[in-house]
Short mmCIF file of C-alpha atoms and ligand atoms in Angstrom, two decimals:
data_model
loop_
_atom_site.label_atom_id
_atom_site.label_comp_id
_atom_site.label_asym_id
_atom_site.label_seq_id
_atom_site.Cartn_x
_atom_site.Cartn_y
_atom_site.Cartn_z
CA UNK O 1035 19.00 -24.32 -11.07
CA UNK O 1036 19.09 -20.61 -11.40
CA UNK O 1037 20.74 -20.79 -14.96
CA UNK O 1038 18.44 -22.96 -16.27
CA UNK O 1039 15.29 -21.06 -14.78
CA UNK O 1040 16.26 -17.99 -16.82
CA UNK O 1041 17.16 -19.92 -19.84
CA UNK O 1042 13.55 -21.51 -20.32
CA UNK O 1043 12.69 -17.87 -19.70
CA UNK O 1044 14.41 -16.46 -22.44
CA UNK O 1045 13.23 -19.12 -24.35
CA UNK O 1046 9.40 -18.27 -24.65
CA UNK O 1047 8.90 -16.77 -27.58
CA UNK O 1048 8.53 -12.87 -28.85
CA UNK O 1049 4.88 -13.90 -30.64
CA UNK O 1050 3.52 -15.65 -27.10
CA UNK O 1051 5.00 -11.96 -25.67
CA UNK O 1052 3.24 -10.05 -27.87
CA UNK O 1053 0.06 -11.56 -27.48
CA UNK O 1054 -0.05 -13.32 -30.59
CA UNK O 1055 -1.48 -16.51 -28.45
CA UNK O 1056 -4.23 -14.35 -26.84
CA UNK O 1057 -7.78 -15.90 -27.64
CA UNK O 1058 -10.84 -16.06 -26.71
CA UNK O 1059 -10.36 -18.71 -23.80
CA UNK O 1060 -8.26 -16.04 -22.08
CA UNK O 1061 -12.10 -15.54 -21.15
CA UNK O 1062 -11.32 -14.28 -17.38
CA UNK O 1063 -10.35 -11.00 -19.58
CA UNK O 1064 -13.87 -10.82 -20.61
CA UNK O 1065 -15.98 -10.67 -17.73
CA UNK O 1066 -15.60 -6.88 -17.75
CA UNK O 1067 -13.30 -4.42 -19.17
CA UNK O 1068 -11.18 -2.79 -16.52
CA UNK O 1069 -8.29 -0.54 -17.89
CA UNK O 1070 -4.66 -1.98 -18.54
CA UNK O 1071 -5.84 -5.41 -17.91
CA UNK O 1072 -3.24 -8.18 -17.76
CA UNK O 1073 -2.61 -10.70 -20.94
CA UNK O 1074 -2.93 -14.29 -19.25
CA UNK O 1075 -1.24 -15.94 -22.39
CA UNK O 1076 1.30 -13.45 -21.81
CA UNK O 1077 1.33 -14.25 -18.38
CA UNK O 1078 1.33 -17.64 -18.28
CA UNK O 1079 4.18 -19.34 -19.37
CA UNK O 1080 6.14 -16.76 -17.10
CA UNK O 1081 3.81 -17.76 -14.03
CA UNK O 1082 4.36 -21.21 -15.01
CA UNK O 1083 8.70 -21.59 -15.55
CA UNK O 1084 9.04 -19.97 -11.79
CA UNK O 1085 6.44 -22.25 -10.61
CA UNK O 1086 8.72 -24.93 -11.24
CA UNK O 1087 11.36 -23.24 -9.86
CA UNK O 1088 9.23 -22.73 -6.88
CA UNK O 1089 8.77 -26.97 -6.78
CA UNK O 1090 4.92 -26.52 -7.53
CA UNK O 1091 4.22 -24.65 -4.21
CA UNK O 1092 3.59 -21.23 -4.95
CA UNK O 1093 2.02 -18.12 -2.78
CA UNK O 1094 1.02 -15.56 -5.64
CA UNK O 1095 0.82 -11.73 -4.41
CA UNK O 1096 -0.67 -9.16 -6.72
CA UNK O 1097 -0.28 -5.93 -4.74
CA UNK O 1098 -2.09 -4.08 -7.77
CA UNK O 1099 -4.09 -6.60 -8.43
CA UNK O 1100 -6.86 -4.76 -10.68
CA UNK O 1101 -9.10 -6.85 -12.76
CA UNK O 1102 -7.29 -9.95 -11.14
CA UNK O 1103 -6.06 -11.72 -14.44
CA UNK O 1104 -3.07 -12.55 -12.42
CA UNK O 1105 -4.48 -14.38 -9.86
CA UNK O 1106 -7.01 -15.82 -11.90
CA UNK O 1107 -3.34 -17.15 -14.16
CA UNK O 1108 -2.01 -18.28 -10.43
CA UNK O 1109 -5.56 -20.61 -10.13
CA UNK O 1110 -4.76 -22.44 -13.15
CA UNK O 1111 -1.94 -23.57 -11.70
CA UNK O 1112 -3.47 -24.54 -8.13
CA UNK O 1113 -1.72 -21.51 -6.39
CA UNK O 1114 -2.50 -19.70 -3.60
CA UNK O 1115 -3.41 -16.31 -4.04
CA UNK O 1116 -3.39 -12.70 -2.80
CA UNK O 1117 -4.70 -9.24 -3.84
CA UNK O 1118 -4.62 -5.98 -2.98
CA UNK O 1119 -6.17 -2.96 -4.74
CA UNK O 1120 -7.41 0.36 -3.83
CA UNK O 1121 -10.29 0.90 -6.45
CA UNK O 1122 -13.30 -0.69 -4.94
CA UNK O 1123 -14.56 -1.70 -8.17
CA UNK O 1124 -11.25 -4.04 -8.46
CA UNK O 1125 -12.49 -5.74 -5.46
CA UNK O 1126 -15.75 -6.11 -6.34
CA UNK O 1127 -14.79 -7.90 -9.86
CA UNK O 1128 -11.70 -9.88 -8.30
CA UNK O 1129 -14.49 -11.48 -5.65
CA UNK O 1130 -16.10 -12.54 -8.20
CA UNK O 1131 -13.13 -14.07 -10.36
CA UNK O 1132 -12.39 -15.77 -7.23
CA UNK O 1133 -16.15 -16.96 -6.26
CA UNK O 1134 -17.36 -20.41 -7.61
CA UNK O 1135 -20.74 -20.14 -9.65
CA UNK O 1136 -22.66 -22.69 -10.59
CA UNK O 1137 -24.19 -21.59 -14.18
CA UNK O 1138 -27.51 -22.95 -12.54
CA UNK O 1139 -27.74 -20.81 -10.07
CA UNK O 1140 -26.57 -17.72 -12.28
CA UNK O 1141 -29.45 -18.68 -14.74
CA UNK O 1142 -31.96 -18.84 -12.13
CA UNK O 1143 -31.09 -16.41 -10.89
CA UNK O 1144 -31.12 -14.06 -13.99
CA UNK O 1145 -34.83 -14.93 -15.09
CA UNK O 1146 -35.49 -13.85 -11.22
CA UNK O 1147 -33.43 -10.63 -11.72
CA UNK O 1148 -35.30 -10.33 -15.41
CA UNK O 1149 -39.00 -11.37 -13.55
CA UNK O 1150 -38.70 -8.69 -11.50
CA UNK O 1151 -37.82 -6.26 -13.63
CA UNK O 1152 -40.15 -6.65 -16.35
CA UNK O 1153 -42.98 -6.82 -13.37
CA UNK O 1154 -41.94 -3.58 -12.23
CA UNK O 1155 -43.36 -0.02 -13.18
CA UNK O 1156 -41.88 2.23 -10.92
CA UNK O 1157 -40.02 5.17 -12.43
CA UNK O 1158 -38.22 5.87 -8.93
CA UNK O 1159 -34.40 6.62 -9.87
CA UNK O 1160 -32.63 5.03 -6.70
CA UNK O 1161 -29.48 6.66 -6.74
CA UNK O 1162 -28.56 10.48 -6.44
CA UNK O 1163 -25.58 11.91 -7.13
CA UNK O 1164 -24.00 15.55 -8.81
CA UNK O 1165 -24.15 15.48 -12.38
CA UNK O 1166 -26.66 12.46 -12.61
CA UNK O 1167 -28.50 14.21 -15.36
CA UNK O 1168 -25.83 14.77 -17.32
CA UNK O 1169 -23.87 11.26 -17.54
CA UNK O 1170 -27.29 9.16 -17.46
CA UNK O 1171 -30.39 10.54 -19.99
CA UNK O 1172 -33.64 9.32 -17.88
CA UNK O 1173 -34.86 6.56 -19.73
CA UNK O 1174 -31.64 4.80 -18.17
CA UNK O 1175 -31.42 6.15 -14.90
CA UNK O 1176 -35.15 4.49 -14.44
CA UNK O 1177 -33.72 1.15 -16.21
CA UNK O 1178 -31.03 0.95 -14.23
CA UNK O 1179 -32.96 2.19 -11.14
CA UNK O 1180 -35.32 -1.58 -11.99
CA UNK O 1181 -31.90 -3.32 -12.40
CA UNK O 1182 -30.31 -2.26 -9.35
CA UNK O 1183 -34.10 -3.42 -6.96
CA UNK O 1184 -33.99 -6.12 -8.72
CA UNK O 1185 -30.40 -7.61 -7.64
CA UNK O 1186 -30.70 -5.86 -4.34
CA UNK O 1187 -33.79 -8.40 -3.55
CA UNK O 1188 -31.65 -11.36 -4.34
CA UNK O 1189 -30.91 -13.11 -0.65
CA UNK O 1190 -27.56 -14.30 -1.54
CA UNK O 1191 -24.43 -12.07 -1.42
CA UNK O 1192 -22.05 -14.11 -3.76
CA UNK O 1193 -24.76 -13.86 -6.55
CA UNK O 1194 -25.79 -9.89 -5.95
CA UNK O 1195 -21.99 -9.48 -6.41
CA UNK O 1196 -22.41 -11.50 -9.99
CA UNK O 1197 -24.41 -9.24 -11.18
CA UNK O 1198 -23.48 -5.82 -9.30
CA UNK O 1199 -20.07 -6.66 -12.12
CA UNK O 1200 -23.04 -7.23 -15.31
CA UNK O 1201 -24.56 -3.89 -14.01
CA UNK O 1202 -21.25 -2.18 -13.74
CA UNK O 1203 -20.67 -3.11 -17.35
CA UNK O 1204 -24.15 -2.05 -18.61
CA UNK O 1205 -23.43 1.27 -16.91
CA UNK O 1206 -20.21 1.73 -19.05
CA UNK O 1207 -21.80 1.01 -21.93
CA UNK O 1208 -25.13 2.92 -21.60
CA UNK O 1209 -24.11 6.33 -19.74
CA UNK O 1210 -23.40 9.49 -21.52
CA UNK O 1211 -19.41 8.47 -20.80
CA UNK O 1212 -17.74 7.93 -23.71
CA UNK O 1213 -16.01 4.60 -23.53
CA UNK O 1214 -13.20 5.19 -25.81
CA UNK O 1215 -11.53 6.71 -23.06
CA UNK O 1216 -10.91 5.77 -19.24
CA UNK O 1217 -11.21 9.73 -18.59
CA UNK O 1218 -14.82 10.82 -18.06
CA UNK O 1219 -16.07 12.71 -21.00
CA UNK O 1220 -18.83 12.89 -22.14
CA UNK O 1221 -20.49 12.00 -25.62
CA UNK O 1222 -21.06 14.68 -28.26
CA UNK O 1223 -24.85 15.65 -27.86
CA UNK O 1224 -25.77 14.72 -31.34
CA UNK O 1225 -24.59 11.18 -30.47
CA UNK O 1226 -26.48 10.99 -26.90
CA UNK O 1227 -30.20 12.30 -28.67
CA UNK O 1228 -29.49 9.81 -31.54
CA UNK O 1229 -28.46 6.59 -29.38
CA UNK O 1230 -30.45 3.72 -29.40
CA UNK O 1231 -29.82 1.93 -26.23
CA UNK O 1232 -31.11 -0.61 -23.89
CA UNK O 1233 -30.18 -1.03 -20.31
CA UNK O 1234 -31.60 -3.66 -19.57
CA UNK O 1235 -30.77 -5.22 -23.32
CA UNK O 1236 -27.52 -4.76 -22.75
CA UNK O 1237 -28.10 -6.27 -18.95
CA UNK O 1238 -29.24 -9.40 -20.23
CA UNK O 1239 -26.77 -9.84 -22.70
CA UNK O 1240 -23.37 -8.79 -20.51
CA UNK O 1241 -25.08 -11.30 -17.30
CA UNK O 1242 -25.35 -14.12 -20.47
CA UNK O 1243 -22.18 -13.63 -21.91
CA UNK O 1244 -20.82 -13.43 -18.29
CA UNK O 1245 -22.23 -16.22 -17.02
CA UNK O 1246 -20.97 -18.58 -19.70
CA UNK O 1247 -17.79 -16.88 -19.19
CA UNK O 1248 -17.58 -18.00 -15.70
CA UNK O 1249 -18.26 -20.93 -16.56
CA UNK O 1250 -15.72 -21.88 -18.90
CA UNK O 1251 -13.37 -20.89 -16.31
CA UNK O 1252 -14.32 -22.61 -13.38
CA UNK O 1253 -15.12 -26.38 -15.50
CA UNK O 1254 -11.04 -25.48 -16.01
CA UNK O 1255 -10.36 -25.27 -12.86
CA UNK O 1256 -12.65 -28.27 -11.97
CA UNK O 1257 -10.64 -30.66 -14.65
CA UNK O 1258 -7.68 -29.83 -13.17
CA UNK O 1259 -8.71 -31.08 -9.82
CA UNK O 1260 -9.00 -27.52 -8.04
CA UNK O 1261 -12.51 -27.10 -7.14
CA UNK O 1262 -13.68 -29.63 -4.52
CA UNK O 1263 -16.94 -29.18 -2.40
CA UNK O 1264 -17.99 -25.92 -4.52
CA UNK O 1265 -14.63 -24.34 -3.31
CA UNK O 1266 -11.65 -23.43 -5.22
CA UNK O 1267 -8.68 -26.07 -3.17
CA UNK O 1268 -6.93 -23.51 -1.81
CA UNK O 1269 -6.78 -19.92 -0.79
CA UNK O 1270 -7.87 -16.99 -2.74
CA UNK O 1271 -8.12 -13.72 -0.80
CA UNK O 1272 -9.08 -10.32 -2.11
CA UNK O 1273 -8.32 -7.07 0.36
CA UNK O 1274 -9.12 -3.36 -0.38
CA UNK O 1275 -6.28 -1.76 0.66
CA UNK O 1276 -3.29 0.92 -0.11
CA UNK O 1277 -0.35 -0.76 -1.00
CA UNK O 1278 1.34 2.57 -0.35
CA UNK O 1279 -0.07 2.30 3.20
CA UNK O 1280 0.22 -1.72 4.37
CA UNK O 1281 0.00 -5.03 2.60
CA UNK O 1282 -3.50 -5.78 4.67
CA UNK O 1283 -2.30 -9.53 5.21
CA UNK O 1284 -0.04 -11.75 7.59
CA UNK O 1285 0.71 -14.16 5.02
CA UNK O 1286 4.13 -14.98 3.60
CA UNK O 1287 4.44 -15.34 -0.83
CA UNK O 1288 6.96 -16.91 -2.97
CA UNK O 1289 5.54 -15.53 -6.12
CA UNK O 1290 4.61 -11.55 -6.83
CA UNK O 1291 3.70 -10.78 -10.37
CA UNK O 1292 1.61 -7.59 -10.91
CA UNK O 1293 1.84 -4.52 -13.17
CA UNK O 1294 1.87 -1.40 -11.12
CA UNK O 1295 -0.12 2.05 -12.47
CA UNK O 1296 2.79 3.51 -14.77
CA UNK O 1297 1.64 7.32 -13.40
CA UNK O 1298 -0.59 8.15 -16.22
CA UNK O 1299 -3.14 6.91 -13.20
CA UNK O 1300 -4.04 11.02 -13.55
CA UNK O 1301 -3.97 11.97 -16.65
CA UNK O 1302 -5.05 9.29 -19.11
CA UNK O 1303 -5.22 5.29 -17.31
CA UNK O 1304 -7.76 7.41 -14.79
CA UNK O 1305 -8.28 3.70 -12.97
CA UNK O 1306 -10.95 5.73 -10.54
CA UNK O 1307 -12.68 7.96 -13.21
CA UNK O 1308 -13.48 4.55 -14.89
CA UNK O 1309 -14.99 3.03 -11.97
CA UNK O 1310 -16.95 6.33 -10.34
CA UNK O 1311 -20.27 5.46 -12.73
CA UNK O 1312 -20.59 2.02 -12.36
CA UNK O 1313 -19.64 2.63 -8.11
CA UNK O 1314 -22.49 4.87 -7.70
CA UNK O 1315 -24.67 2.11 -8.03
CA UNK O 1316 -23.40 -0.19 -6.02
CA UNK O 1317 -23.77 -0.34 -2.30
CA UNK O 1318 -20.88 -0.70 -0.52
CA UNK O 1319 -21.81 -3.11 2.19
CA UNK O 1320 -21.91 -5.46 -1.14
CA UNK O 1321 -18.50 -5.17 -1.75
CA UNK O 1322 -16.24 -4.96 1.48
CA UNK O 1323 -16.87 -3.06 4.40
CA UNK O 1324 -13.65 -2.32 5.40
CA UNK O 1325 -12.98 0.29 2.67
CA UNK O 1326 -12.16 3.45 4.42
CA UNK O 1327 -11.73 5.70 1.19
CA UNK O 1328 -14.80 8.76 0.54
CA UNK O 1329 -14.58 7.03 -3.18
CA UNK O 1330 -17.80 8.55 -4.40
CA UNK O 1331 -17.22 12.12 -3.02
CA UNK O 1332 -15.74 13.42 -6.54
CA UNK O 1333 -14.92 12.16 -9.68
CA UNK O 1334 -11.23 12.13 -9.08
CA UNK O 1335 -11.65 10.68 -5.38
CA UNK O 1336 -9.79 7.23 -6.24
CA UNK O 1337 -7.51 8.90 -8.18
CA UNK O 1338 -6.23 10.63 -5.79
CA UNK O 1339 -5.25 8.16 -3.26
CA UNK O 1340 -3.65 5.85 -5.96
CA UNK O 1341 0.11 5.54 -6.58
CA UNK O 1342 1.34 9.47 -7.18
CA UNK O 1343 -2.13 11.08 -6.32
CA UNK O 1344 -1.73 12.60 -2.71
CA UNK O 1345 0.77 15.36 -2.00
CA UNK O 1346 2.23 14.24 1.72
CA UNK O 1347 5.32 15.72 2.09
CA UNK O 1348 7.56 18.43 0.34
CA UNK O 1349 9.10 17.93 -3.05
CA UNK O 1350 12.40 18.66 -1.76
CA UNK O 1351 12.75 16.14 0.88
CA UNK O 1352 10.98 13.29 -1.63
CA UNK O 1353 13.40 14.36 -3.91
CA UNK O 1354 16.76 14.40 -1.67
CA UNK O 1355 15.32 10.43 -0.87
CA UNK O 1356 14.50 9.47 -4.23
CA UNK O 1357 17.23 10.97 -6.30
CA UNK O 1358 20.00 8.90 -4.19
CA UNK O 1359 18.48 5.32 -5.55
CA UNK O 1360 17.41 6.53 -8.55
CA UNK O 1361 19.95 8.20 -11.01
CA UNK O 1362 17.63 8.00 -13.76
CA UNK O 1363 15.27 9.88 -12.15
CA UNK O 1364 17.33 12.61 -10.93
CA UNK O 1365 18.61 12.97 -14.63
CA UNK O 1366 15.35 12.90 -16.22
CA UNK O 1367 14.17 16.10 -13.69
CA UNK O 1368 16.88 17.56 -14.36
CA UNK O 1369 15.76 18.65 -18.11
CA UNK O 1370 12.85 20.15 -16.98
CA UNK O 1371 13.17 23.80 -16.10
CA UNK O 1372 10.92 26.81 -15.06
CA UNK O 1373 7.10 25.97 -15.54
CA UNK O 1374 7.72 22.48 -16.83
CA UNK O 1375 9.20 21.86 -13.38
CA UNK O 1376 5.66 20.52 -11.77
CA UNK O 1377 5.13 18.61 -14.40
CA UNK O 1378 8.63 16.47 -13.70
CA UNK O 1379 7.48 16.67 -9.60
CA UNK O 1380 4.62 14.68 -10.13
CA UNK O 1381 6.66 11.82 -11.98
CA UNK O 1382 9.31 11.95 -8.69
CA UNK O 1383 5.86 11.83 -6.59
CA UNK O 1384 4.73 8.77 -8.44
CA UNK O 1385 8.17 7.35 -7.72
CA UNK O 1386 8.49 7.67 -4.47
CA UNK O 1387 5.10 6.17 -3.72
CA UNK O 1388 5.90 3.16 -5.64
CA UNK O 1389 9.15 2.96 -3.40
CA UNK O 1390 7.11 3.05 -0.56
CA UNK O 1391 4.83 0.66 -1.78
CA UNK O 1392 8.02 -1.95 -2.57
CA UNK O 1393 8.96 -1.08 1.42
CA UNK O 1394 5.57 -2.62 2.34
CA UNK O 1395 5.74 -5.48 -0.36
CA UNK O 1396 9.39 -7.03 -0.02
CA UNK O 1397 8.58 -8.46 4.00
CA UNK O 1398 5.74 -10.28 2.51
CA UNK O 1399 7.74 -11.62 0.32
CA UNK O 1400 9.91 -14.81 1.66
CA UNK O 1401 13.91 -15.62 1.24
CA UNK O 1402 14.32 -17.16 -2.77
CA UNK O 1403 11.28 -15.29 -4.02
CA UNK O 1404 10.41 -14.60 -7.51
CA UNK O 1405 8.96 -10.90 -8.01
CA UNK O 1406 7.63 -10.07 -11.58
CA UNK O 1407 6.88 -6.31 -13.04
CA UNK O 1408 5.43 -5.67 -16.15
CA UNK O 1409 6.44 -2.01 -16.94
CA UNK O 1410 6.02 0.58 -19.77
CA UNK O 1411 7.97 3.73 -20.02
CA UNK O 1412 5.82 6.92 -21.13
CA UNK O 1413 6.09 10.29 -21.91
CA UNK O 1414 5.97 13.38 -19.75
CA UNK O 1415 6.61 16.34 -21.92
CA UNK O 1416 8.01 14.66 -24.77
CA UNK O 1417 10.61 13.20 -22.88
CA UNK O 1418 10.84 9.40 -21.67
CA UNK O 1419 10.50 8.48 -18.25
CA UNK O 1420 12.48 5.19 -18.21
CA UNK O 1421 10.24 3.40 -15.39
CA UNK O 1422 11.84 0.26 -16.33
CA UNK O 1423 15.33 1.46 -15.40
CA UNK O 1424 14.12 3.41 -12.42
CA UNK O 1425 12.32 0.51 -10.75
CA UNK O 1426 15.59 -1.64 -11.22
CA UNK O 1427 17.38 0.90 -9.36
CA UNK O 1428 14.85 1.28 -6.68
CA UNK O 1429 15.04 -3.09 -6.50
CA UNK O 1430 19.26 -2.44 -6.29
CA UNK O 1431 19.16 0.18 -3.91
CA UNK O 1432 16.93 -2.51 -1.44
CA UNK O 1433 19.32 -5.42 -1.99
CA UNK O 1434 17.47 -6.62 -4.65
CA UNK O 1435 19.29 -7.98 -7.82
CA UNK O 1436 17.32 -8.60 -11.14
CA UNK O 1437 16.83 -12.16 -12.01
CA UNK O 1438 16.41 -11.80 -15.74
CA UNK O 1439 13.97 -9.92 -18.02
CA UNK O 1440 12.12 -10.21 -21.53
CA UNK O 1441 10.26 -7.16 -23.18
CA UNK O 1442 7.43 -6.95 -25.29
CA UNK O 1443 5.60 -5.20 -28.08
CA UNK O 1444 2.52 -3.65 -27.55
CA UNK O 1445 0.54 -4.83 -30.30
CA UNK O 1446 -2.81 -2.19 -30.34
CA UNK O 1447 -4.62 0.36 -28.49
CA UNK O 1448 -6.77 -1.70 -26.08
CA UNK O 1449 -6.30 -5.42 -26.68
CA UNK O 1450 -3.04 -6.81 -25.18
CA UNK O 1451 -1.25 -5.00 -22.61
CA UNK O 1452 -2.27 -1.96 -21.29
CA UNK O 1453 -4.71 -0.03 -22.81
CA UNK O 1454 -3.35 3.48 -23.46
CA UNK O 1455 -4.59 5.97 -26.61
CA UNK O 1456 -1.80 8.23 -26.83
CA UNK O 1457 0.85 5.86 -28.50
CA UNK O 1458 2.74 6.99 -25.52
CA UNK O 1459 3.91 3.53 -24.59
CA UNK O 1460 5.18 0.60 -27.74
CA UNK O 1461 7.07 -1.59 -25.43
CA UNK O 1462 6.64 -2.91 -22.31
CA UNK O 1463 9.75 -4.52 -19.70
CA UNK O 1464 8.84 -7.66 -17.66
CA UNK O 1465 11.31 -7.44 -14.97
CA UNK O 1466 11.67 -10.38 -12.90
CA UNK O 1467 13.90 -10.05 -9.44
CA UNK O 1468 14.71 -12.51 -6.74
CA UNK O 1469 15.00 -11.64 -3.83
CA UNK O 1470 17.85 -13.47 -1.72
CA UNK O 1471 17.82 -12.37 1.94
C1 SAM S 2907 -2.34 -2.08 -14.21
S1 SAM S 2907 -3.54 -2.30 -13.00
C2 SAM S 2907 -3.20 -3.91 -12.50
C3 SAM S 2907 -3.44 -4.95 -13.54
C4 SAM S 2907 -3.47 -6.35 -12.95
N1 SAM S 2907 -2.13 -6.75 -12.53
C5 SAM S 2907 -4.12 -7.39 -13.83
O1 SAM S 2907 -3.68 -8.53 -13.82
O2 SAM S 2907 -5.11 -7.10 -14.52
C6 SAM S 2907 -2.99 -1.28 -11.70
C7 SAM S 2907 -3.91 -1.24 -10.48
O3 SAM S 2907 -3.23 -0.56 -9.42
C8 SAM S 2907 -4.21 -0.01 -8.57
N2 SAM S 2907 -3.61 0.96 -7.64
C9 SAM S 2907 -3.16 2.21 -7.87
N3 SAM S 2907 -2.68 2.77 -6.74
C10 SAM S 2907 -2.83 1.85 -5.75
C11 SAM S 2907 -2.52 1.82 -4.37
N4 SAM S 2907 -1.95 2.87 -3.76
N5 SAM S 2907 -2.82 0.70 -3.67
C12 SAM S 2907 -3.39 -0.38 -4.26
N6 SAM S 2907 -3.71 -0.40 -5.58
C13 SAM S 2907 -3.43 0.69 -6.33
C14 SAM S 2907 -5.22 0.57 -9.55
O4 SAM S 2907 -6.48 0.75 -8.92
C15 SAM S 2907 -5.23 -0.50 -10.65
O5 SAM S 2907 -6.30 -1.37 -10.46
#
């Protein structure tokens, strides 16, 4: 059974790994554009061979879960899913992956939302924050000020969420942010006095676009038989959490597939620095109550508590730990000398919180499990940290043997894979382990 799971594995082509099936109707990708987004047609045929192996009954864990494309993948397929992420933006969008819509309601909704703001004059700015001025020019603060009353009067949660995500996006694209980058930086001035933009344009055209979006997606789910009284068949459940900290669920999986932060989460895949815009305007009681971080106290505040960010214990004892299941790691410290010697600390940091974070996945995860990583090695210094090799080791040193694996090109700077500018990444490892015990 085994042998012929990993042969239909091998078998799916290098062109569906590199993306070359990605389309349009991967549409889930388009409702906004979070960084290092998943490829479903990449995905997919993965998700689909262990189903099988799993006899059609699958419990799919993302315990990174980010812009959800995984668990959006598992849906297709009838699964049940889980996901966990720390960025509260990530839970906002993944709620409403998961929600059903009816595109009725959306549009109705909209020429309310649209109503409302074209009836209303007020040039309050509703939000207040360090540095407004400079990442917002005032003609959009009061835009987006009209936007954000207007969705705040709509009664209904699940549709405030809907478009909290189309504001989110018109934020992105309308600050003084530069969206080239997930980093915050700022637009040359030249560029910001000469912009023509819209808020609530660009508003009207994300909610459209996103509404149809939505749409496509759930009439898939619908043919297939999933959606029955307005409600996706079977469980879908989105948790803010730290998967460094505790998988926030009691429920036992079959199936993890995710793509962990590679540690670039700092310096250039800033997951938080992408969201902290978009955040500010959103209340919080919209999205989930129970998140406990101070996300909108700094620019870096997300950051920070992701995988590598917080300092907790000394270097020497993480190191003593990590160094014994990882010899790749030790080896690849072990160049670094003198000055350069933080700079190899952080990667061991990242490490060890990704170790940790395994330690709170693998209970979750039942006897004859399938666990999938997608995972790029990058640079630090000009030198390769082989994350691929290091997170086998980590799986070997808990018991856990790898399955099989498959690797993949990545094919451009933001469409497939992960997005990353600094051509520090060109191929990616999908590791798949099973866990036995
Ligand atoms: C590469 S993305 C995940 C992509 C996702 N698998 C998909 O299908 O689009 C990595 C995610 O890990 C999250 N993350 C980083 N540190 C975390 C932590 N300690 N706990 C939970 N999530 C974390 C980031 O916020 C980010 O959303």
């Amino acid at each position: 059974m085994d042998r012929h799971t990993k042969k239909k594995i091998k078998s799916i082509s290098s062109e569906t790994l590199n993306g070359k099936h990605y389309s349009r109707n991967d549409f889930a990708r388009s409702i906004m554009n979070y960084p290092a987004m998943m490829v479903p047609s990449v995905q997919e045929p993965i998700i689909e061979k262990l189903s099988e192996a799993l006899d059609n009954d699958v419990s799919l864990m993302d315990p990174f879960m980010g812009a959800s494309n995984t668990l959006v993948t598992g849906m297709k397929y009838g699964m049940n899913v889980f996901g966990q992420d720390i960025n509260p933006l990530s839970i906002l969008l993944s709620q409403v992956k998961m929600s059903y819509y009816q595109s009725d309601e959306l549009f109705d909704a909209e020429k309310r939302i649209i109503g409302d703001i074209n009836s209303n004059v007020s040039e309050a700015v509703e939000v207040s924050f360090v540095n407004i001025d400079k990442w917002f020019i005032k003609e959009i603060q009061i835009e987006l000020s009209r936007i954000y009353r207007a969705i705040r009067k709509e009664p209904d949660l699940r549709i405030r969420k809907f478009f909290w995500i189309a504001l989110a996006e018109t934020i992105r694209l309308t600050s003084n942010d530069r969206t080239s980058t997930f980093k915050m930086h700022m637009r040359p001035i030249e560029e910001i006095n000469s912009r023509q933009v819209s808020a609530l344009k660009t508003f009207i055209s994300v909610s459209r676009k996103n509404i149809k979006n939505i749409g496509d997606y759930i009439s898939v789910l619908a043919q297939k038989g999933y959606i029955n009284n307005g409600k996706y068949i079977k469980n879908a459940d989105i948790v803010w959490g730290d998967t460094n900290v505790e998988i926030r669920t009691d429920k036992l999986f079959n199936l993890l597939v995710t793509s962990p932060p590679y540690g670039d989460n700092q310096t250039t895949v800033t997951y938080g620095q992408f969201s902290y815009l978009p955040l500010q305007w959103i209340p919080i009681e919209d999205i989930d109550k129970t998140i406990e971080i101070d996300y909108l106290k700094t620019t870096q505040s997300i950051d920070n508590k992701s995988l590598g960010g917080t300092i907790k214990e000394s270097i020497n004892d993480i190191e003593e730990r990590v160094f014994k299941k990882s010899k790749t790691l030790k080896v690849f410290v072990a160049q670094f000398k003198n000055d350069e010697q933080k700079k190899a600390e952080k990667v061991t940091r990242f490490i060890n919180d990704l170790d940790n974070s395994i330690d709170k996945m693998l209970p979750k995860m039942k006897k004859g499990s399938f666990l999938v990583w997608t995972i790029g090695n990058r640079n630090v210094n000009k030198q390769v940290v082989q994350n691929d090799l290091i997170l086998k080791e980590l799986f070997n040193s808990k018991g856990v043997a790898l399955f099989t694996d498959l690797e993949r090109d990545i094919l451009s700077k933001r469409m497939p894979g992960r997005n990353n500018f600094s051509n520090m990444m060109s191929k990616e490892k999908i590791l798949i382990f099973k866990k036995t015990n």
